[in-house]
Structures are given as C-alpha cells and as structure tokens.
Backbone as CSV, one residue per row, in Angstrom:
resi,resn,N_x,N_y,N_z,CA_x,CA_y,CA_z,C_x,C_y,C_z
1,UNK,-12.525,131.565,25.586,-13.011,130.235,25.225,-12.247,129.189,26.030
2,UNK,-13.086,127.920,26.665,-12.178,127.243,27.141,-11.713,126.601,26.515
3,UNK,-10.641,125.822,27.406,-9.860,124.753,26.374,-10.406,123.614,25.866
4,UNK,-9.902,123.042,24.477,-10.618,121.766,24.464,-10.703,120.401,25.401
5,UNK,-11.364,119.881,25.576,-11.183,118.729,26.574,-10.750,117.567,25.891
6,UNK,-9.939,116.132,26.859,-9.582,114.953,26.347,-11.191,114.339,26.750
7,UNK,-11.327,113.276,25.773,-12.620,112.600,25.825,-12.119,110.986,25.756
8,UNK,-12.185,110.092,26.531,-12.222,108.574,26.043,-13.013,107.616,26.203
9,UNK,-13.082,106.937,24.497,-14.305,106.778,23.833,-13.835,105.203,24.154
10,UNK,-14.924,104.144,24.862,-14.948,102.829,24.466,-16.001,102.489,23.620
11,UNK,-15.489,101.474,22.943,-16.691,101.221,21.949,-16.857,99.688,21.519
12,UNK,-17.430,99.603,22.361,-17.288,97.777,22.371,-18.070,96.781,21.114
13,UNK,-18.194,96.500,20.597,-18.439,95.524,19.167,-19.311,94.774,19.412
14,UNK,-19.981,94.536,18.958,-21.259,94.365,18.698,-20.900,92.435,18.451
15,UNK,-21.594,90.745,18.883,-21.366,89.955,18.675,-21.083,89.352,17.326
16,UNK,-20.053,89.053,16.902,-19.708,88.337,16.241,-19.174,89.308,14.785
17,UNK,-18.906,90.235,15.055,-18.864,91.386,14.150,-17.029,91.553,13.738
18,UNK,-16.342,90.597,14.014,-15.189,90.683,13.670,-15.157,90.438,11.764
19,UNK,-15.315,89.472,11.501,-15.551,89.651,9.977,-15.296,90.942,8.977
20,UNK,-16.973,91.440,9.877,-17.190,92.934,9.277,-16.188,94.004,9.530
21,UNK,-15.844,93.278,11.071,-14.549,95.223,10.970,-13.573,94.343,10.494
22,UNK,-13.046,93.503,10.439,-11.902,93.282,9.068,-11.949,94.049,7.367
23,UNK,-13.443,93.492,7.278,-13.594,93.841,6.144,-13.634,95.306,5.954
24,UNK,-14.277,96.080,6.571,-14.287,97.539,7.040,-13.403,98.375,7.457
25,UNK,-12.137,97.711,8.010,-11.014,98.090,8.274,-10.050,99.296,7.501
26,UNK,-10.298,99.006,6.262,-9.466,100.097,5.659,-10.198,101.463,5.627
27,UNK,-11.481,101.199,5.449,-12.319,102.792,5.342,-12.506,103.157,6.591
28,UNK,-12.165,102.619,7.674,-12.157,103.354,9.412,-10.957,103.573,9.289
29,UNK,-9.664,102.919,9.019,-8.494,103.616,9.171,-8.458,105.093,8.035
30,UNK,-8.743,104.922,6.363,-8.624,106.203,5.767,-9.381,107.202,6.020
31,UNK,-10.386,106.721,6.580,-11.699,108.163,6.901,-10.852,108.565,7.969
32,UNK,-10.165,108.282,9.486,-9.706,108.911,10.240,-8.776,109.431,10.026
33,UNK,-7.589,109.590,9.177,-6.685,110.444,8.722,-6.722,111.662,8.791
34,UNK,-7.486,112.221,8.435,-7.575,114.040,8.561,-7.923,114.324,10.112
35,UNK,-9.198,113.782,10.360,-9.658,113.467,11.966,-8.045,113.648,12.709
36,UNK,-7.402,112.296,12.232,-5.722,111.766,13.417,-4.954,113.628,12.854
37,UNK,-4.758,113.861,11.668,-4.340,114.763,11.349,-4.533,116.249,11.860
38,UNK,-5.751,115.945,12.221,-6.293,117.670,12.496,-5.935,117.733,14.196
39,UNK,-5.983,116.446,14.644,-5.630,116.773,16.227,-6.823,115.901,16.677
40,UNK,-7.989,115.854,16.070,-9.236,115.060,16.856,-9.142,114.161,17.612
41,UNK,-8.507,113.110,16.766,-8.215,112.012,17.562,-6.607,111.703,17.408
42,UNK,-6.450,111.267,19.199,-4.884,111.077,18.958,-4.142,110.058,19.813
43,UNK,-5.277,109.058,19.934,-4.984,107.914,19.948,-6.222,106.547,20.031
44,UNK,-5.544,105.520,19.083,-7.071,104.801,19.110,-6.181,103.203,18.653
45,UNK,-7.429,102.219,19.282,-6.608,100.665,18.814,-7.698,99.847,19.192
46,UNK,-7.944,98.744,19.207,-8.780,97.771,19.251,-8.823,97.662,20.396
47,UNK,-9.460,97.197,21.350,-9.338,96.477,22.525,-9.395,95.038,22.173
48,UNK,-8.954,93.975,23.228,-9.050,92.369,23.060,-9.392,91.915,24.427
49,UNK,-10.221,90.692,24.314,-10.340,89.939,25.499,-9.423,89.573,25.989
50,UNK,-8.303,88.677,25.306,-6.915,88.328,26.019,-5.544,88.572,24.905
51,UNK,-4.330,88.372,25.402,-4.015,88.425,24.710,-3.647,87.536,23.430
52,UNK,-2.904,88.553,21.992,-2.518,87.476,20.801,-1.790,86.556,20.936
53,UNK,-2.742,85.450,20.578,-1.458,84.527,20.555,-1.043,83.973,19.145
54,UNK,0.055,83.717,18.336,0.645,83.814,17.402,-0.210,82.363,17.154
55,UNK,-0.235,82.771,15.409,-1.108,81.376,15.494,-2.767,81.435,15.491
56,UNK,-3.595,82.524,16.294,-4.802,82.106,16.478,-4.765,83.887,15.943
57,UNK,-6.353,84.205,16.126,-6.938,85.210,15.532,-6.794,86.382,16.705
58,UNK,-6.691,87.304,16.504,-7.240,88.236,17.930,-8.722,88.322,18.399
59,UNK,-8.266,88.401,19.484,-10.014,88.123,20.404,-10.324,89.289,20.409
60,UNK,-10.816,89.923,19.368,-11.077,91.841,19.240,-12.516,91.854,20.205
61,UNK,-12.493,93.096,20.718,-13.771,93.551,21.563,-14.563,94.739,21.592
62,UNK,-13.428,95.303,20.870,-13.619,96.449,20.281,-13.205,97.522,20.426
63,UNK,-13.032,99.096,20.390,-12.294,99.888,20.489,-12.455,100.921,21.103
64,UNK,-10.681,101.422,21.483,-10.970,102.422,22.217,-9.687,103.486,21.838
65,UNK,-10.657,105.111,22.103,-9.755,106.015,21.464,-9.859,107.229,22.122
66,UNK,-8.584,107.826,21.898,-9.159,109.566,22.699,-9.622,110.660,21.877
67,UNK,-9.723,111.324,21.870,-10.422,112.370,21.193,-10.058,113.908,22.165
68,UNK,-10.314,114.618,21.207,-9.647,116.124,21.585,-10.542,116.985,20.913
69,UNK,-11.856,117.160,21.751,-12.928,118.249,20.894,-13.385,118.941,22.498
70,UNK,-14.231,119.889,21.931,-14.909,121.255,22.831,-16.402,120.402,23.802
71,UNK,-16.887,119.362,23.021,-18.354,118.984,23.627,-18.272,117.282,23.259
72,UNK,-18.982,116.667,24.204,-19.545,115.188,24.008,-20.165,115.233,22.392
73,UNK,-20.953,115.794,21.982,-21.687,115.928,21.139,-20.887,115.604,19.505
74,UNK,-19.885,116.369,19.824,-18.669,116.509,18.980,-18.125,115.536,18.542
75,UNK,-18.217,114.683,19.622,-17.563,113.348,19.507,-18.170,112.771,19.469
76,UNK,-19.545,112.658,20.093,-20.518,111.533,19.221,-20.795,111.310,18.275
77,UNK,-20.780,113.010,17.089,-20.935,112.642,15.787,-20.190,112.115,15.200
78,UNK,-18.420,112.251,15.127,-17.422,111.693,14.899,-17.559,110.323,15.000
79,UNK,-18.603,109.642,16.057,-18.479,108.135,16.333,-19.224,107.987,15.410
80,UNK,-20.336,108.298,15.140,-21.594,108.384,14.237,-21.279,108.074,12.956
81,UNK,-20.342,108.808,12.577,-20.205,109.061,11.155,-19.025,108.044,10.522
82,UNK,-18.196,107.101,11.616,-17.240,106.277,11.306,-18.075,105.087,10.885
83,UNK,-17.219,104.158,9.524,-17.767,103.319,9.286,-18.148,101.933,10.172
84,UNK,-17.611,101.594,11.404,-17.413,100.712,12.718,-18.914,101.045,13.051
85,UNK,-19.511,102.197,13.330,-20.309,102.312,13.602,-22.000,102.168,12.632
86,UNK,-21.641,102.951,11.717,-22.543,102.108,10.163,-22.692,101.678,10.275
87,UNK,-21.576,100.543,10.088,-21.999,98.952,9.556,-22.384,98.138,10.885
88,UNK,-22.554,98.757,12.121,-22.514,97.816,13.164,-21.768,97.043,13.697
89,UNK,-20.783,97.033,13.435,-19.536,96.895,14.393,-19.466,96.997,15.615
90,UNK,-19.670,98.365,16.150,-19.590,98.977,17.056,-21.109,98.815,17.411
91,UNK,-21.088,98.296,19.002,-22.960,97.844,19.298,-23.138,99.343,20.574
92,UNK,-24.289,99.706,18.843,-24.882,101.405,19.363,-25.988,101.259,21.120
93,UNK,-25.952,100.038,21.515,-26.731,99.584,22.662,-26.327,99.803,23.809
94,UNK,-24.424,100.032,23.688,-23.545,100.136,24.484,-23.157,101.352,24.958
C-alpha cells in the first residue's frame, strides 16, 4: 500500500461571512479534534488579507490546512462535512 499523501487545502470564505465563522467557530474547532487527533489534519489557521492590527478586527479570508489522507476524495469529504463549509463560510465556488 502506498503511503499516505500531504494534501493542502485553501479554502477561501465566502463574502462577508466573518460573523458566521465567528459564530461557528467553536463547532469547527471541536468537530476537528479527533480528525487533529487521529493524524488527518495537522495543521490548519485562518488565512488574512493583511496583517492584525491591535485594535481592529482580523481581515479573515479564510482557511488553510494540511491534511494527511490516501485520496483527494478523502479530503473533500472531510471539507464537506466541516461546519465552515455547511454554513457557507467557506465559498463552495472556489
């Protein structure tokens, strides 16, 4: 069997959708736990237009992460099934 492959996932956000992944925020971080745990994913963070500046909001753009599975497919469902992507967060156009 071969080895698993690294995969990296951008996932850029959909306009004006910061709100929602605030609000959404905790069930994308607890749903990935077992995912971060099992090895799937093993590294992931927001992307930003520029940087924070203390004081103002982050200019989120959306995210990007690696992943550690056997097929694309694998990891698409994984994107699929995160709440960023549900709720539209994450713009499925992209």
């Amino acid at each position: 069997m071969a080895p698993k492959q690294e995969w990296m996932v951008i996932l850029p956000d959909a306009p004006n959708m910061l709100p929602k992944r605030m609000e959404v925020r905790p069930d994308h971080l607890n749903n990935l736990k077992p995912q971060v745990e099992s090895g799937h994913w093993v590294f992931g963070g927001a992307s930003l237009d520029a940087p924070i500046k203390e004081g103002e909001p982050p200019k989120i753009n959306g995210s990007v992460m690696l992943a550690v599975a056997d097929t694309k497919e694998e990891v698409m469902k994984s994107v699929k099934n995160d709440v960023y992507f549900q709720s539209g967060v994450w713009d499925e156009s992209k």
